[in-house]
CSV table of C-alpha atoms in Angstrom, one decimal:
chain,number,residue,atom,x,y,z
J,179,HIS,CA,-19.6,12.1,-7.9
J,180,ILE,CA,-20.7,12.4,-4.3
J,181,THR,CA,-23.9,10.5,-4.7
J,182,ASN,CA,-22.4,7.9,-6.6
J,183,THR,CA,-19.7,7.2,-4.1
J,184,GLN,CA,-22.3,7.3,-1.4
J,185,ASN,CA,-24.2,4.6,-3.2
J,186,GLN,CA,-21.1,2.6,-3.7
J,187,LEU,CA,-20.2,2.7,0.2
J,188,HIS,CA,-23.9,1.8,1.0
J,189,ASN,CA,-23.9,-1.3,-1.4
J,190,ILE,CA,-20.5,-2.4,0.0
J,191,GLY,CA,-21.7,-2.1,3.4
J,192,LYS,CA,-24.8,-4.1,2.6
J,193,GLN,CA,-22.4,-6.8,1.2
J,194,ILE,CA,-20.3,-6.8,4.2
J,195,SER,CA,-23.3,-7.4,6.3
J,196,ALA,CA,-24.8,-10.0,4.1
J,197,LYS,CA,-21.5,-12.0,3.1
J,198,VAL,CA,-19.3,-11.4,6.3
J,199,GLY,CA,-22.0,-10.8,8.8
J,200,MET,CA,-23.2,-13.9,10.8
J,201,ASN,CA,-21.1,-16.9,9.3
J,202,PRO,CA,-17.7,-15.4,7.7
J,203,ARG,CA,-15.4,-17.7,6.1
J,204,PRO,CA,-12.6,-17.9,8.7
J,205,VAL,CA,-9.3,-16.3,8.0
J,206,SER,CA,-6.2,-17.9,9.9
J,207,GLY,CA,-2.8,-16.5,9.6
J,208,ARG,CA,-0.2,-14.9,11.8
J,209,PHE,CA,-1.5,-11.2,11.8
J,210,SER,CA,-0.4,-8.9,14.6
J,211,GLY,CA,-0.5,-5.3,15.0
J,212,GLU,CA,-2.6,-2.5,13.7
J,213,LEU,CA,-1.8,-3.2,9.9
J,214,GLY,CA,-1.9,-7.0,10.4
J,215,ARG,CA,-5.5,-6.6,12.0
J,216,GLY,CA,-6.5,-4.3,9.1
J,217,LEU,CA,-5.1,-6.8,6.5
J,218,GLN,CA,-6.8,-9.9,8.4
J,219,ALA,CA,-10.3,-7.8,7.9
J,220,VAL,CA,-9.6,-7.1,4.3
J,221,ALA,CA,-8.6,-10.8,3.7
J,222,GLN,CA,-11.9,-11.8,5.3
J,223,MET,CA,-13.9,-9.4,3.2
J,224,ILE,CA,-12.3,-10.6,-0.1
J,225,LEU,CA,-12.7,-14.4,0.8
J,226,ASN,CA,-16.0,-14.0,1.8
J,227,GLY,CA,-16.9,-12.2,-1.7
J,228,VAL,CA,-17.3,-8.5,-1.0
J,229,ASP,CA,-17.0,-6.9,-4.1
J,230,ALA,CA,-14.9,-3.7,-3.4
J,231,PRO,CA,-12.4,-2.4,-6.0
J,232,VAL,CA,-10.1,-1.0,-3.1
J,233,TYR,CA,-9.5,-1.3,0.7
J,234,LYS,CA,-7.2,1.0,2.8
J,235,VAL,CA,-5.5,-0.1,5.8
J,236,THR,CA,-3.1,2.1,7.7
J,237,GLN,CA,-0.2,1.7,10.0
J,238,GLU,CA,1.5,4.3,12.5
J,239,GLY,CA,5.0,4.4,13.6
J,240,PHE,CA,7.1,5.6,10.7
J,241,ASP,CA,7.2,9.3,11.9
J,242,THR,CA,10.5,8.7,13.8
J,243,HIS,CA,12.0,12.3,14.4
J,244,SER,CA,14.1,10.8,17.3
J,245,SER,CA,15.4,7.5,18.6
J,246,GLN,CA,14.5,5.8,15.4
J,247,ALA,CA,16.4,2.7,15.5
J,248,THR,CA,14.0,0.4,17.5
J,249,PRO,CA,10.6,2.0,16.5
J,250,HIS,CA,11.5,2.0,12.7
J,251,GLY,CA,12.7,-1.6,13.0
J,252,ASN,CA,9.3,-2.6,14.7
J,253,ALA,CA,7.4,-0.6,12.3
J,254,LEU,CA,9.1,-2.5,9.4
J,255,TYR,CA,8.7,-5.8,11.2
J,256,GLN,CA,4.8,-5.3,11.4
J,257,LEU,CA,4.8,-4.1,7.6
J,258,ALA,CA,6.5,-7.3,6.7
J,259,ASN,CA,4.6,-9.6,8.9
J,260,GLY,CA,1.2,-8.0,7.7
J,261,ILE,CA,1.9,-8.2,4.0
J,262,SER,CA,3.5,-11.9,4.2
J,263,SER,CA,0.5,-13.1,6.4
J,264,PHE,CA,-2.0,-11.4,3.9
J,265,ALA,CA,-0.4,-12.8,0.8
J,266,GLN,CA,-0.2,-16.5,2.4
J,267,VAL,CA,-4.0,-16.3,3.1
J,268,MET,CA,-4.6,-14.8,-0.5
J,269,GLN,CA,-2.6,-17.7,-1.9
J,270,ARG,CA,-4.3,-20.3,0.1
J,271,GLY,CA,-7.7,-18.7,-1.0
J,272,GLY,CA,-6.7,-19.0,-4.6
J,273,VAL,CA,-7.0,-15.2,-5.3
J,274,TRP,CA,-3.4,-13.9,-5.0
J,275,ASP,CA,-3.4,-13.3,-8.8
J,276,LYS,CA,-6.4,-10.8,-8.4
J,277,VAL,CA,-4.9,-8.8,-5.5
J,278,LEU,CA,-2.7,-5.8,-5.7
J,279,ILE,CA,-1.1,-4.0,-2.7
J,280,VAL,CA,0.3,-0.7,-3.0
J,281,THR,CA,2.1,1.1,-0.1
J,282,TYR,CA,2.5,4.7,0.1
J,283,SER,CA,3.1,7.6,2.6
J,284,GLU,CA,2.3,11.1,2.5
J,285,PHE,CA,6.1,12.2,3.2
J,286,GLY,CA,9.5,10.8,2.8
J,287,ARG,CA,12.5,11.0,5.2
J,288,ARG,CA,15.6,13.0,4.9
J,289,ALA,CA,18.6,10.9,4.3
J,290,LYS,CA,20.7,12.3,7.1
J,291,GLU,CA,20.2,11.5,10.7
J,292,ASN,CA,19.4,14.3,12.9
J,293,LYS,CA,20.7,15.3,16.3
J,294,GLY,CA,17.8,13.4,18.0
J,295,GLN,CA,19.1,9.9,16.2
J,296,GLY,CA,15.9,10.2,13.9
J,297,THR,CA,15.0,11.6,10.6
J,298,ASP,CA,13.0,14.5,9.5
J,299,HIS,CA,10.4,14.8,6.9
J,300,GLY,CA,11.7,14.7,3.5
J,301,THR,CA,10.5,14.8,-0.3
J,302,ALA,CA,11.1,11.3,-1.3
J,303,GLY,CA,10.4,7.8,-0.3
J,304,ALA,CA,9.9,4.2,-1.3
J,305,GLN,CA,7.1,2.9,-2.6
J,306,MET,CA,6.3,-1.0,-2.8
J,307,VAL,CA,3.8,-2.9,-5.1
J,308,PHE,CA,3.1,-6.6,-4.3
J,309,GLY,CA,0.7,-9.2,-5.8
J,310,GLY,CA,0.4,-12.5,-7.7
J,311,SER,CA,0.5,-10.6,-11.1
J,312,VAL,CA,3.2,-8.4,-10.2
J,313,ARG,CA,6.6,-8.7,-12.1
J,314,ARG,CA,9.2,-8.9,-9.5
J,315,GLY,CA,12.0,-6.3,-9.5
J,316,ILE,CA,13.1,-2.9,-8.3
J,317,TYR,CA,12.0,-0.2,-10.6
J,318,GLY,CA,13.3,3.4,-10.8
J,319,THR,CA,16.5,4.7,-10.3
J,320,HIS,CA,18.7,4.3,-7.2
J,321,PRO,CA,18.8,7.7,-5.2
J,322,ASN,CA,21.8,9.7,-5.5
J,323,LEU,CA,22.9,10.2,-1.9
J,324,ALA,CA,25.5,12.5,-3.1
J,325,GLY,CA,23.2,14.7,-4.8
J,326,LEU,CA,20.8,15.8,-2.2
J,327,ASP,CA,18.8,19.1,-2.6
J,328,GLY,CA,19.6,22.2,-0.8
J,329,ASN,CA,17.5,20.9,2.5
J,330,GLY,CA,19.2,17.5,2.5
J,331,ASN,CA,16.3,15.8,0.8
J,332,VAL,CA,16.8,12.9,-1.6
J,333,ARG,CA,15.5,13.7,-4.9
J,334,HIS,CA,13.0,11.6,-6.2
J,335,THR,CA,13.4,9.7,-9.3
J,336,THR,CA,10.1,8.3,-10.1
J,337,ASP,CA,6.9,10.5,-10.2
J,338,PHE,CA,4.3,8.6,-8.1
J,339,ARG,CA,1.6,9.5,-10.7
J,340,SER,CA,3.3,7.1,-13.0
J,341,ILE,CA,2.8,4.3,-10.6
J,342,TYR,CA,-0.7,5.4,-10.2
J,343,GLY,CA,-1.5,5.8,-14.0
J,344,THR,CA,0.1,2.3,-14.6
J,345,ILE,CA,-2.4,0.9,-12.0
J,346,ALA,CA,-5.3,2.6,-13.5
J,347,GLN,CA,-4.5,1.4,-16.9
J,348,ARG,CA,-3.3,-2.1,-16.5
J,349,TRP,CA,-5.2,-3.1,-13.4
J,350,TRP,CA,-8.4,-1.2,-13.8
J,351,HIS,CA,-8.4,-0.9,-17.4
J,352,GLN,CA,-9.1,2.9,-17.2
J,353,PRO,CA,-7.3,5.8,-18.8
J,354,SER,CA,-4.4,7.2,-16.9
J,355,PRO,CA,-5.3,10.6,-15.4
J,356,TRP,CA,-1.8,11.5,-15.6
J,357,SER,CA,-1.0,10.8,-19.4
J,358,GLY,CA,2.7,11.5,-20.4
J,359,LYS,CA,4.0,10.5,-16.9
J,360,GLY,CA,5.5,7.1,-17.9
J,361,GLN,CA,4.6,3.3,-17.4
J,362,HIS,CA,6.0,0.8,-15.1
J,363,PRO,CA,6.2,-2.7,-16.0
J,364,PHE,CA,5.4,-4.1,-12.6
J,365,VAL,CA,1.8,-5.1,-13.6
């Protein structure tokens, strides 16, 4: 597995050098911030024909334990701007139906504001899926804010493995590694 992964990375590196290197297809959009620049680079690779099944970009700024209002609003703005700019570029490039964006975080947030006007790490959070082939809608059950666990955490209503299992089966046409975790109709 490690050797196979290393070979895949080597081959993608060669593709990036050959297809994006000297004369890349330009990508114009209103990309800004860490996430925006990452998505702009991904758009450039996709539009220049780099054949990679997954790209990962990151954004900092959501770990808001104190004075949350302004930094959280800024982080959400960067997320919305980056995804919107990326989607517009993919639509203009004619590949939006072939792209799937999935957001995730390694932790959720607590429902109740702490004494520092922020929120602490929690056990549940929202996950978003975007793409031209994604069926619009809100999936899952609205969290019950009156039914928090003993630590003040929102109880999750959807197992994240069901989302990844759906992507494995319906997007990559692979068996779900988590059979029995349910399916989602978003793709």
